[in-house]
Short mmCIF file of C-alpha atoms and ligand atoms in Angstrom, two decimals:
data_model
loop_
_atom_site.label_atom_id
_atom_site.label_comp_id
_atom_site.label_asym_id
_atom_site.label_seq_id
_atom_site.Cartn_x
_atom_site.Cartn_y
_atom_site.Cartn_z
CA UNK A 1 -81.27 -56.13 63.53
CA UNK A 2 -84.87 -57.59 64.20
CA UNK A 3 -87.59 -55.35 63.03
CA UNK A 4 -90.57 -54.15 65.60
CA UNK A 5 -92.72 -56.41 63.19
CA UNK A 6 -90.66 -59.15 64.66
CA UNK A 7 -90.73 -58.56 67.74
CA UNK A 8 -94.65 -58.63 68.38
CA UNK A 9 -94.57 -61.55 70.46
CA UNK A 10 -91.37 -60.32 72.52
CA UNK A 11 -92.00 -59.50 76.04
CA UNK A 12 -92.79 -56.19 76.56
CA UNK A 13 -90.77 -54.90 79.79
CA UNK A 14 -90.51 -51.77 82.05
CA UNK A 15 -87.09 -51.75 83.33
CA UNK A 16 -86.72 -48.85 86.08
CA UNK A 17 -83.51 -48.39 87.51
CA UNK A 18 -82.51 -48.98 83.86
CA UNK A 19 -78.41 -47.04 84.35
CA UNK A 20 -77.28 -48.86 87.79
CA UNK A 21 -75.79 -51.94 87.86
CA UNK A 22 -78.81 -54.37 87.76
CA UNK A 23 -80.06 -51.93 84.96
CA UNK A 24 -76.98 -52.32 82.59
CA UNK A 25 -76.80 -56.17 83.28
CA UNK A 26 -80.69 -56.20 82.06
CA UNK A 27 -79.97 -54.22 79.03
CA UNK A 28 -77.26 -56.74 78.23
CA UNK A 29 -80.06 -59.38 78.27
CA UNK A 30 -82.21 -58.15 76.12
CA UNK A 31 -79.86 -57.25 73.59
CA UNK A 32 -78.71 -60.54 73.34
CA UNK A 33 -82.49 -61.94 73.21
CA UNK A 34 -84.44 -59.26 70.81
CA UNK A 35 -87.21 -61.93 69.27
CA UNK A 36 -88.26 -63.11 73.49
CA UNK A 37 -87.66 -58.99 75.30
CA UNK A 38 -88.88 -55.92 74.31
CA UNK A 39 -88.07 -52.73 75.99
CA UNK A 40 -91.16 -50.40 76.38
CA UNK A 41 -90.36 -48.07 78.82
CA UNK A 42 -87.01 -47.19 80.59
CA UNK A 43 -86.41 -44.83 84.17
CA UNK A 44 -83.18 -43.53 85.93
CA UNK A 45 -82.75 -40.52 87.99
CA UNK A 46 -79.48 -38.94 87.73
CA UNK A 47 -77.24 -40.31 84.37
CA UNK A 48 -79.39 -39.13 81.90
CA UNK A 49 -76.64 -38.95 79.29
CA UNK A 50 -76.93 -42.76 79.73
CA UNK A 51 -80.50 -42.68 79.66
CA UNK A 52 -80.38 -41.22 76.50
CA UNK A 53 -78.06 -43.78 74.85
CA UNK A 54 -80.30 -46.83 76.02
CA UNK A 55 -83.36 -44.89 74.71
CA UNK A 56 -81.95 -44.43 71.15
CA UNK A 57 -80.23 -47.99 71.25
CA UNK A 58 -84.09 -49.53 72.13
CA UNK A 59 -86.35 -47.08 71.13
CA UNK A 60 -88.99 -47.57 73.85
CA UNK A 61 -92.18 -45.69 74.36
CA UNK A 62 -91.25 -43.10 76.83
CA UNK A 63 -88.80 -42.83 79.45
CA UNK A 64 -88.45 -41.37 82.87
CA UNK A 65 -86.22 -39.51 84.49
CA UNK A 66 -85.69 -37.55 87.73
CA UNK A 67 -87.01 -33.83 87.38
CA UNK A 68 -83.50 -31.95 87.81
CA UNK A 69 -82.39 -33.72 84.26
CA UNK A 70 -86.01 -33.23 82.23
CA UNK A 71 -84.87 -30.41 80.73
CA UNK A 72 -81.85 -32.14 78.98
CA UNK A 73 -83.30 -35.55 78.51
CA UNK A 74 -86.49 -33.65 76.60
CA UNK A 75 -83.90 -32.23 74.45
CA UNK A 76 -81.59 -35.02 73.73
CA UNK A 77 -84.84 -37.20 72.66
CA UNK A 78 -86.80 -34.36 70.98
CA UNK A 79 -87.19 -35.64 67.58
CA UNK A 80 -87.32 -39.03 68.54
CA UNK A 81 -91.13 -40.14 69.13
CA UNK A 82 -89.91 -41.53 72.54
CA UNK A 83 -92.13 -39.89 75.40
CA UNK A 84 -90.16 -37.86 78.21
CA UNK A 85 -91.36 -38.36 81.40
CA UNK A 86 -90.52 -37.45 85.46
CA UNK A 87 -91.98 -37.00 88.44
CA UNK A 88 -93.10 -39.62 91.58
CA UNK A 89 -96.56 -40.02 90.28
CA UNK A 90 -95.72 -40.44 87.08
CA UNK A 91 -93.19 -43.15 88.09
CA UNK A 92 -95.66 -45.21 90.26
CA UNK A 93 -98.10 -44.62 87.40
CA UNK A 94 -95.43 -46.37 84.66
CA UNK A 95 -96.37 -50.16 84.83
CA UNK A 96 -100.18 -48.93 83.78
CA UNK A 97 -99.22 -47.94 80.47
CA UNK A 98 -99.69 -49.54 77.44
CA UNK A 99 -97.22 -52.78 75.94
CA UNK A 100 -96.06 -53.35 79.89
CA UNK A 101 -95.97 -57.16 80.17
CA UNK A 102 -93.57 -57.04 83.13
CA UNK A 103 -91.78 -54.66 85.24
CA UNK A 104 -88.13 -55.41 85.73
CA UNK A 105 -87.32 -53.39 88.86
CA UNK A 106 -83.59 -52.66 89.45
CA UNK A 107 -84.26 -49.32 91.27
CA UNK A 108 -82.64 -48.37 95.05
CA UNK A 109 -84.35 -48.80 97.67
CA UNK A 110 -87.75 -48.71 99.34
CA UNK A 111 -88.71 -45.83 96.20
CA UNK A 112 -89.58 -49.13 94.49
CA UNK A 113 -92.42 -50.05 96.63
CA UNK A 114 -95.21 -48.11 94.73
CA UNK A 115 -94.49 -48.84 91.17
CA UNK A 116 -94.34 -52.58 92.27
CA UNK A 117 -97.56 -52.47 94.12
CA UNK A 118 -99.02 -50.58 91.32
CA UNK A 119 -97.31 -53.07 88.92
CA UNK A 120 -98.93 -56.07 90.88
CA UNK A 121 -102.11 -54.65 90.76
CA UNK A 122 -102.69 -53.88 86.81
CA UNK A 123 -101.53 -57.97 86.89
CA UNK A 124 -98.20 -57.13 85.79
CA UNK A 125 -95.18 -59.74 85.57
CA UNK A 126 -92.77 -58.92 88.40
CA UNK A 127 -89.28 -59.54 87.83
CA UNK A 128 -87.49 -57.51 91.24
CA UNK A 129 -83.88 -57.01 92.04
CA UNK A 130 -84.97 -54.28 94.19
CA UNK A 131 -85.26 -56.34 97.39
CA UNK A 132 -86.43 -53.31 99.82
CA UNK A 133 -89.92 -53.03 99.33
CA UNK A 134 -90.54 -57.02 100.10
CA UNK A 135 -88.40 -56.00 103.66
CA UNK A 136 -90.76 -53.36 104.28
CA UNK A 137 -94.06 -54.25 103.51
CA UNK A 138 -93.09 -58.37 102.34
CA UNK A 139 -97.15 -59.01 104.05
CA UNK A 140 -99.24 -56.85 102.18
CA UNK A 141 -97.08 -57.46 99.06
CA UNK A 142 -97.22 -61.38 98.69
CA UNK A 143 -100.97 -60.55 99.75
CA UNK A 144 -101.63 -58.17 96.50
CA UNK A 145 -99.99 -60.84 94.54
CA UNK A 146 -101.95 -63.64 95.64
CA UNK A 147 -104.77 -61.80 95.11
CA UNK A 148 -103.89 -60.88 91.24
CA UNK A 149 -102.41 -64.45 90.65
CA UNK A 150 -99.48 -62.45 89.05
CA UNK A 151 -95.80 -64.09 89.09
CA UNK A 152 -93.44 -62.21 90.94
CA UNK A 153 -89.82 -63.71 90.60
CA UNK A 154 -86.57 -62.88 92.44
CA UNK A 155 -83.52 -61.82 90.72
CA UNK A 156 -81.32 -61.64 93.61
CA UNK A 157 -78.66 -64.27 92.74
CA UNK A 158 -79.71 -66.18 95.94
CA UNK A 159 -83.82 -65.92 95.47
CA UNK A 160 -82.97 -67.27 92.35
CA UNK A 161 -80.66 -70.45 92.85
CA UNK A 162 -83.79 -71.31 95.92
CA UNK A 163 -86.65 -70.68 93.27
CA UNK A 164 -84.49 -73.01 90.52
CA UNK A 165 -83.48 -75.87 93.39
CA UNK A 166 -87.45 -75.82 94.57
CA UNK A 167 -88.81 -76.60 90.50
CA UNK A 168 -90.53 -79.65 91.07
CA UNK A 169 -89.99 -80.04 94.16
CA UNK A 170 -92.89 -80.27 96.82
CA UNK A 171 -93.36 -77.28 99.78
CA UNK A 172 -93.70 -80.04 102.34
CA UNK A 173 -90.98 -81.99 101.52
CA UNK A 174 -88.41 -78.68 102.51
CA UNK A 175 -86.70 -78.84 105.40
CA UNK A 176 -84.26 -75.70 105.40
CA UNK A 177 -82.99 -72.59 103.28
CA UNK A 178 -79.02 -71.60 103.13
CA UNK A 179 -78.54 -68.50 102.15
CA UNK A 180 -74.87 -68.13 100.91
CA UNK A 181 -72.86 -65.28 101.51
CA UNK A 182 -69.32 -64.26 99.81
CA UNK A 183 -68.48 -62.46 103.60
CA UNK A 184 -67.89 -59.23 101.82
CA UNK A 185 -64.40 -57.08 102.11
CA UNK A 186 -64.07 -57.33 106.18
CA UNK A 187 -64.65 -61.16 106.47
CA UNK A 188 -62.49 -62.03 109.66
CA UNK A 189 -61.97 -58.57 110.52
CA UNK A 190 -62.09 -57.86 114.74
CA UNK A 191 -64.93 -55.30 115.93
CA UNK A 192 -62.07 -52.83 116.37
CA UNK A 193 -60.82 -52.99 113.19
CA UNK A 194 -64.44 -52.27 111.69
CA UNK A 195 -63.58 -48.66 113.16
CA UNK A 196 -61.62 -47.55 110.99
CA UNK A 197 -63.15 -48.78 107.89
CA UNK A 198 -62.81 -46.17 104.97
CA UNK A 199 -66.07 -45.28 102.26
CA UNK A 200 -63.30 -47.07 99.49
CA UNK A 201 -62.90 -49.89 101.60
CA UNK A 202 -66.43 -50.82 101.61
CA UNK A 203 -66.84 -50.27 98.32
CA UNK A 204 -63.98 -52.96 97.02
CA UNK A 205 -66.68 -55.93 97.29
CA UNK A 206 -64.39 -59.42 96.84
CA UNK A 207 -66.75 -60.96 94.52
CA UNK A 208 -69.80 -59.20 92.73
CA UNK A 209 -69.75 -55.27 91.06
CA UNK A 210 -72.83 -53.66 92.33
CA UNK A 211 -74.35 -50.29 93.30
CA UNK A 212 -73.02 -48.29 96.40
CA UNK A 213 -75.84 -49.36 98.59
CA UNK A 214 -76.28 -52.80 98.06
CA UNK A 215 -71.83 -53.20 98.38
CA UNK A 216 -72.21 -51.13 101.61
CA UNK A 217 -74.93 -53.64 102.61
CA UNK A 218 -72.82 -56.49 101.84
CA UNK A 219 -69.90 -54.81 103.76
CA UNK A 220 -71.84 -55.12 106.81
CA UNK A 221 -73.48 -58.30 106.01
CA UNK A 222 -77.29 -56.20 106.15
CA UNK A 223 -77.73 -57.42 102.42
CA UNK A 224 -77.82 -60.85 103.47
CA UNK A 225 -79.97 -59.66 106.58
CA UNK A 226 -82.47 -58.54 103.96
CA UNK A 227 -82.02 -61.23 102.11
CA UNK A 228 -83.77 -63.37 105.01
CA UNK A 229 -86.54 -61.23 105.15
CA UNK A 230 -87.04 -61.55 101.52
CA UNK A 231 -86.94 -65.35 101.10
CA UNK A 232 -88.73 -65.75 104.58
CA UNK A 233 -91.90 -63.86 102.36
CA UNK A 234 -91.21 -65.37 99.12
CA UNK A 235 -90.82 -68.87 99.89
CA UNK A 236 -92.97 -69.07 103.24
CA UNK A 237 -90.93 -70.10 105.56
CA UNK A 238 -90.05 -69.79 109.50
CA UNK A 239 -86.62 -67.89 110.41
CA UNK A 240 -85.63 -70.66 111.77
CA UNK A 241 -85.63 -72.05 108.75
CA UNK A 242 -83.69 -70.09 106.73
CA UNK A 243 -79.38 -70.74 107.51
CA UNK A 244 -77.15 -68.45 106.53
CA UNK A 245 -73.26 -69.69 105.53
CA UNK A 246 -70.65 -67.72 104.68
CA UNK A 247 -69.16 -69.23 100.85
CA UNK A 248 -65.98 -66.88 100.10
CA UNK A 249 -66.29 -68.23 96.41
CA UNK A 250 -69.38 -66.88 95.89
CA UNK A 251 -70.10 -70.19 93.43
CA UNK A 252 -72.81 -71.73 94.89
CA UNK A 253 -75.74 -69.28 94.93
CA UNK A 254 -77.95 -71.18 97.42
CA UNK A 255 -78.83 -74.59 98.63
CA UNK A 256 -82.59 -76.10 99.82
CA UNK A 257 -82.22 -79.31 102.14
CA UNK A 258 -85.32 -81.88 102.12
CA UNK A 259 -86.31 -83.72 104.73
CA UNK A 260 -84.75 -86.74 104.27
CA UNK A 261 -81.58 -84.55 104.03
CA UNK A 262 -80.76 -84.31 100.56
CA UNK A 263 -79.82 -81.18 99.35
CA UNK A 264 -79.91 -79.28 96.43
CA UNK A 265 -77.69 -76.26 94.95
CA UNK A 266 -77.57 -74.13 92.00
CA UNK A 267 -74.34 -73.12 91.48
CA UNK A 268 -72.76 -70.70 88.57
CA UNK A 269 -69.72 -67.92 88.06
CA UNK A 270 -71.13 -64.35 90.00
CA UNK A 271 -72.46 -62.85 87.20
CA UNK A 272 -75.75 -61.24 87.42
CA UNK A 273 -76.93 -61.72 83.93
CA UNK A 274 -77.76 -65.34 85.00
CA UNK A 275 -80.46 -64.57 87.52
CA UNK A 276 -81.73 -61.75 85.16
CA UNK A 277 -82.26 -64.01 82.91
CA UNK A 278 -84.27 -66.54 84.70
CA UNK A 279 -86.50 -64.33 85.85
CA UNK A 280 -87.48 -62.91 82.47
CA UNK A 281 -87.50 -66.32 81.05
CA UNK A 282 -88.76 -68.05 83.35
CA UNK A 283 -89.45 -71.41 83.67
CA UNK A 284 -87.06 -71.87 80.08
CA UNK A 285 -83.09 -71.30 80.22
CA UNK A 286 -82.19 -69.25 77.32
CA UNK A 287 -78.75 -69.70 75.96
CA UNK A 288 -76.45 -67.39 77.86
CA UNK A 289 -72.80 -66.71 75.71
CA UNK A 290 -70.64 -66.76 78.64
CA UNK A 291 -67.61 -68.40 80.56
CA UNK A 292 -68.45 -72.03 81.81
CA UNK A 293 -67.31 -72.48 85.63
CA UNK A 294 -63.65 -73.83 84.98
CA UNK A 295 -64.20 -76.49 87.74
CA UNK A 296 -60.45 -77.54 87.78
CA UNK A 297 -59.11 -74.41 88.12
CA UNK A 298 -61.76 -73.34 91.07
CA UNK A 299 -60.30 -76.65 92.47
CA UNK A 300 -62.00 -76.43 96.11
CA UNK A 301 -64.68 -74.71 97.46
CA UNK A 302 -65.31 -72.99 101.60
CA UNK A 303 -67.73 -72.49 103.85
CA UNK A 304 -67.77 -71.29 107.54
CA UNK A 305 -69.92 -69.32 110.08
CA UNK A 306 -70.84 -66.24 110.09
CA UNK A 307 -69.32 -64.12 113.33
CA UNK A 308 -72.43 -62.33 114.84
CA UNK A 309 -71.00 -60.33 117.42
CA UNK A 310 -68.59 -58.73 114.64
CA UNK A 311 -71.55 -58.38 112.13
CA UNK A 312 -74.82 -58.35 113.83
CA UNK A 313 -77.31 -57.52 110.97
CA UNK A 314 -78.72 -61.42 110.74
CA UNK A 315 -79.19 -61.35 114.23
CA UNK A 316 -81.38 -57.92 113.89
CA UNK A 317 -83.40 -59.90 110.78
CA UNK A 318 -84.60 -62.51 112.49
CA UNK A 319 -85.71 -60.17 115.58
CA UNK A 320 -87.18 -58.00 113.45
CA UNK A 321 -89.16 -61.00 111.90
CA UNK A 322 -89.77 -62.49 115.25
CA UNK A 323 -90.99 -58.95 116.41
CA UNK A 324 -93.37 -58.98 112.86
CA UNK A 325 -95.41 -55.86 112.71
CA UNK A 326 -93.52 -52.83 111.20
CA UNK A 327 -90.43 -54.11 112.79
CA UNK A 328 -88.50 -55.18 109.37
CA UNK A 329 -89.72 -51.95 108.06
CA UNK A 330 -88.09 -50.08 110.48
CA UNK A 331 -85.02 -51.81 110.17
CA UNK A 332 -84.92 -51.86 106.56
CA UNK A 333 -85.42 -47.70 106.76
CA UNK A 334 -83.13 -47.30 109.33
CA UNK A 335 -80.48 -48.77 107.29
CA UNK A 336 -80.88 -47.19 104.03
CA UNK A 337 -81.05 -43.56 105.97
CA UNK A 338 -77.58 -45.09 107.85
CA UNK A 339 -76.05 -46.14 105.06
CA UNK A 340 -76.88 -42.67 102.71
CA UNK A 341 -75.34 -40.90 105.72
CA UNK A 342 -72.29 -43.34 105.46
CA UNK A 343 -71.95 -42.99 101.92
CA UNK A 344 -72.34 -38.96 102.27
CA UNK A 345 -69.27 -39.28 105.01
CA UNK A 346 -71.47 -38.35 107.96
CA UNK A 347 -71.89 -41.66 109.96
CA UNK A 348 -68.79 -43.98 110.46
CA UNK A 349 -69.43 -47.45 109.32
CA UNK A 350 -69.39 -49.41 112.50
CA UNK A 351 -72.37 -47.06 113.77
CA UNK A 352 -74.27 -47.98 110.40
CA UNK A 353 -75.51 -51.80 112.32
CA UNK A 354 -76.04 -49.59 116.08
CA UNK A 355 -78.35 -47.60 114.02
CA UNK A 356 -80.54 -49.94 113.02
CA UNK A 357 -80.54 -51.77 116.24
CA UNK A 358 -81.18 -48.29 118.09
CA UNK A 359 -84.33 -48.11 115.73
CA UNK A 360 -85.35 -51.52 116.46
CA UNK A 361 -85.37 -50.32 120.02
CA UNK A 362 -87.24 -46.90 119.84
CA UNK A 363 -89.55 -48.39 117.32
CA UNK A 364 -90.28 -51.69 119.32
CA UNK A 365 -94.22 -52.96 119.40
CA UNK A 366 -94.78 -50.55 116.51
CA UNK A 367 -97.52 -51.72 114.42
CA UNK A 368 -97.75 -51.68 110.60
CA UNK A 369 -99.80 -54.13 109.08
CA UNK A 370 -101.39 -52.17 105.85
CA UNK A 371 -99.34 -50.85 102.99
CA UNK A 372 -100.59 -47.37 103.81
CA UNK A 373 -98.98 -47.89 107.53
CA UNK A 374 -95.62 -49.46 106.27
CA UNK A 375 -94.97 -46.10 103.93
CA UNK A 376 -95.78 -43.84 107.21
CA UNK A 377 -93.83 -45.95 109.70
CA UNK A 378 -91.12 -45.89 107.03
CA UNK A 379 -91.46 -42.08 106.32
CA UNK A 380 -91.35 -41.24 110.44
CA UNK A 381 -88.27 -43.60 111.10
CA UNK A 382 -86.18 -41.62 108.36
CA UNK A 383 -87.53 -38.58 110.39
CA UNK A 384 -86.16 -39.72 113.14
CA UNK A 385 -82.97 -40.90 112.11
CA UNK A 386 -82.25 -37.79 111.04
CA UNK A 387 -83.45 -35.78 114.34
CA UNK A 388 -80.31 -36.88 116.11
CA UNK A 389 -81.95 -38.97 118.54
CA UNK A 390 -79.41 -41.93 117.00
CA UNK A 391 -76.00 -42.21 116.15
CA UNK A 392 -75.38 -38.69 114.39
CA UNK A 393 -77.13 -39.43 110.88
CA UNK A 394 -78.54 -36.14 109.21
CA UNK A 395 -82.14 -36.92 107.19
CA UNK A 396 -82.49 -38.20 103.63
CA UNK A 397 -83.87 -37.29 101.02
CA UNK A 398 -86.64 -39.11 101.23
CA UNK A 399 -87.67 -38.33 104.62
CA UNK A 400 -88.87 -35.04 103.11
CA UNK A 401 -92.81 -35.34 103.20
CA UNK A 402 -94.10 -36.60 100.26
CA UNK A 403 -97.27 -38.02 99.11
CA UNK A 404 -97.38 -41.32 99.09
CA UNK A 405 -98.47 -42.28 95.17
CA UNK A 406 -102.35 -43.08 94.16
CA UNK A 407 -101.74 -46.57 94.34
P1 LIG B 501 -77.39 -48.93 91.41
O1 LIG B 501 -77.10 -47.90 92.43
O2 LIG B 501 -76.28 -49.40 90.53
O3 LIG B 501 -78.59 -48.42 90.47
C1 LIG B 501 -79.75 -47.83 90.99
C2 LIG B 501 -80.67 -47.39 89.88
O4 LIG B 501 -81.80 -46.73 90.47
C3 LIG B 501 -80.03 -46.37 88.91
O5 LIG B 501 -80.57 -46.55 87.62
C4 LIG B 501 -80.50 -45.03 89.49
O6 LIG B 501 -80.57 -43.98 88.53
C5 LIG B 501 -81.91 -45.39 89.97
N1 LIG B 501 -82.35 -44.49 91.04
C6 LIG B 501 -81.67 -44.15 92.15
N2 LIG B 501 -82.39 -43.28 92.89
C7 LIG B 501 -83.56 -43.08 92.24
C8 LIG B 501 -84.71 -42.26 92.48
N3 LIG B 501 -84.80 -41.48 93.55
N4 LIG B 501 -85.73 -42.30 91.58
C9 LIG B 501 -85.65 -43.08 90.47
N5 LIG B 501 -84.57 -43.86 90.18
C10 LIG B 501 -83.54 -43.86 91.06
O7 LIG B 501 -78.03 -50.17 92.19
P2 LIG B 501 -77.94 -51.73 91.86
O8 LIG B 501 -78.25 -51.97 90.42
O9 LIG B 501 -76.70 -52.30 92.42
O10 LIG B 501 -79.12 -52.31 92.77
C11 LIG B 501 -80.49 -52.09 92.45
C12 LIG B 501 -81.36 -52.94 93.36
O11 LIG B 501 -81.09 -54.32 93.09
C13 LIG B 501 -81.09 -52.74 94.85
O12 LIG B 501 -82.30 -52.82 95.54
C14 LIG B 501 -80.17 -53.91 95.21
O13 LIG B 501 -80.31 -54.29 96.55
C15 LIG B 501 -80.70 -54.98 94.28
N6 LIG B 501 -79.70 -56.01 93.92
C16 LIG B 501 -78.57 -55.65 93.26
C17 LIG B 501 -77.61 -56.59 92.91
C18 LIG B 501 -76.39 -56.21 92.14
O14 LIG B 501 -75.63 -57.09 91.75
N7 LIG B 501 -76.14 -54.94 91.87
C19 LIG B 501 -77.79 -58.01 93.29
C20 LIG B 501 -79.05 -58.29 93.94
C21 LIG B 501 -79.95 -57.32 94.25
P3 LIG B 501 -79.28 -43.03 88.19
O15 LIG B 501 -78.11 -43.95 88.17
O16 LIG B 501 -79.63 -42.51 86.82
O17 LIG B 501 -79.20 -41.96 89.20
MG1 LIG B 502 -78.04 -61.44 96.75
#
């Protein structure tokens, strides 16, 4: 066991989201590197039992959790010198405090906007699985951390493969983006069949072991949707740009083509640790005690298109991006609304993709250029999506009005 004397140099890191599956995977990381990460603060909502563990296996500084579990949490820690903390200011407010090098965000959903704006703008480290808040407000995000000079690096397995295939390389000399995708549980599937599509079904993903939202998203290809809208901000490029290609194997991660047609991939087994990783140890690559790819056994690897009339969530990205404005926003809060009412039992999944295109549609020429407009336009469209005035969705949580945080 390394001593805190030990570890003075270690990274200090906030990891929010700290009990899904991003959240355990980090964990896993840092116990496995003790002298380079240091945990110093740790936030979940609901599994506070878990919560607890991680907080008496790491000993941070404080922890936060959502308010209907304080009451436990305080207890199970009391004792412990470890600071109990909840609320949504208090959350956006986390990356200020003291021994925060970087935040590692592995929350759901666009909740992680604030704290990473807030993060970016007390020069934090960024290290973000939590894709959402770069689809809604990608603009005045990459703006804040231009303007702070902080890094901000991708752990989505994709984000990842493009920022390790670009080291080196130079930004004119890229000619296109592919974005691979495993296809998710309904690759090949007919329209019709999509009907009938069960919650269970959608939640077996072929490949990867992820949260509920992001395997629903993958289910109807929307992750990958979002995933263009987050490499089209982080690596600055046109939509037209960025190829998507369906890869059943889920092996290679991503590829970059040059202009003179060579191409480059970064290729590995579908195991989330690896991008983690990366991003916290960024540029270096830290030993990593896990299987090699068995090459021989893998023996072949597939590619093929992706059918857009079946799953037409890419085709929505790139309007939504050709739109500009608050239109990824809208789509982006349209979805996660669709997809809480799927997961709840309320919306069928083959309405989850009409619901996001019906918001396109009602929401069409809406502006949104400021941070401050993205969290309203994002607020009103969960409002609306839960009004009726689309496929029958009821409203989400977070459409209740709520301050946005003192950013
Ligand atoms: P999970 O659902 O497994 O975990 C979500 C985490 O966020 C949990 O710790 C949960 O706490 C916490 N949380 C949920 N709601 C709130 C809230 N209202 N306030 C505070 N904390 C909250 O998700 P994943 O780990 O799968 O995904 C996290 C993010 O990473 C997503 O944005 C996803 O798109 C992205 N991502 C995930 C990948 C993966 O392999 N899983 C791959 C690439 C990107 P609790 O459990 O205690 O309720
Ligand atoms: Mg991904």
């Amino acid at each position: 066991m390394t001593s805190p004397e030990d570890r003075e140099g270690a990274q200090g890191l906030l990891l929010i989201g700290s009990t899904g599956s991003i959240g355990e995977s980090t964990i896993d990381v840092v116990r496995r590197h003790p002298e380079r990460f240091r945990l110093v603060g740790l936030s979940a909502h609901t599994r506070w039992q878990r919560l607890v563990e991680q907080a008496l296996e790491f000993r941070p500084a404080f922890v936060h959790v959502g308010e209907a579990c304080l009451g436990e949490c305080r207890e199970a820690l009391a004792g412990s010198g470890i600071e109990v903390l909840s609320g949504r200011q208090a959350l956006v407010d986390l990356p200020l405090r003291d021994g925060v090098d970087t935040l590692v965000s592995a929350i759901v959903g666009t909740r992680g906007l604030e704290p990473m704006v807030r993060a970016i703008r007390a020069g934090r480290r960024i290290a973000f699985a939590n894709k959402e808040p770069l689809v809604t407000a990608g603009g005045p995000i990459m703006e804040e951390v231009r303007r702070h000079g902080v890094s901000c690096l991708p752990i989505d397995s994709e984000h990842s493969a493009i920022l390790q295939c670009l080291r080196g390389e130079k930004p004119e000399d890229l000619s296109r983006i592919f974005l691979t995708a495993s296809g998710g549980p309904f690759r090949g599937w007919s329209r019709d069949r999509l009907q009938q599509v069960s919650r269970e079904q959608a939640l077996k993903h072929p490949t990867w072991s992820m949260g509920a939202k992001i395997t629903t998203d993958s289910a109807t290809l929307m992750n990958k949707a979002l995933e263009v809208i987050e490499a089209y901000w982080l690596y600055d490029l046109g939509e037209e740009a960025i190829e998507v290609l369906v890869h059943p194997e889920s092996i290679i991660h991503s590829m970059v083509e040059f202009r003179d047609r060579s191409v480059k991939a970064q290729l590995g087994l579908p195991d989330m640790r690896i991008p983690i990783q990366y991003a916290l140890s960024y540029p270096d690559h830290l030993p990593l005690q896990m299987e090699p790819v068995d090459w021989l056994k893998l023996g072949s690897l597939h590619f093929e298109a992706l059918d857009e009339d079946v799953f037409p969530a890419i085709r929505l990205a790139r309007a939504a991006l050709r739109q500009g404005g608050g239109a990824p926003c809208v789509l982006n809060a349209a979805n996660e609304a669709a997809v809480e009412s799927f997961l709840e039992g309320a919306l069928p999944f083959h309405r989850i993709s009409e619901t996001v295109e019906r918001a396109l549609e009602a929401f069409a020429g809406h502006s949104g250029e400021s941070l401050e407009e993205l969290i309203a336009l994002d607020r009103e469209v969960r409002q609306r999506a839960g009004s009726g005035d689309w496929p029958a969705i009821r409203a989400t949580r977070d459409a209740k009005p709520r301050q946005s945080g003192n950013l």
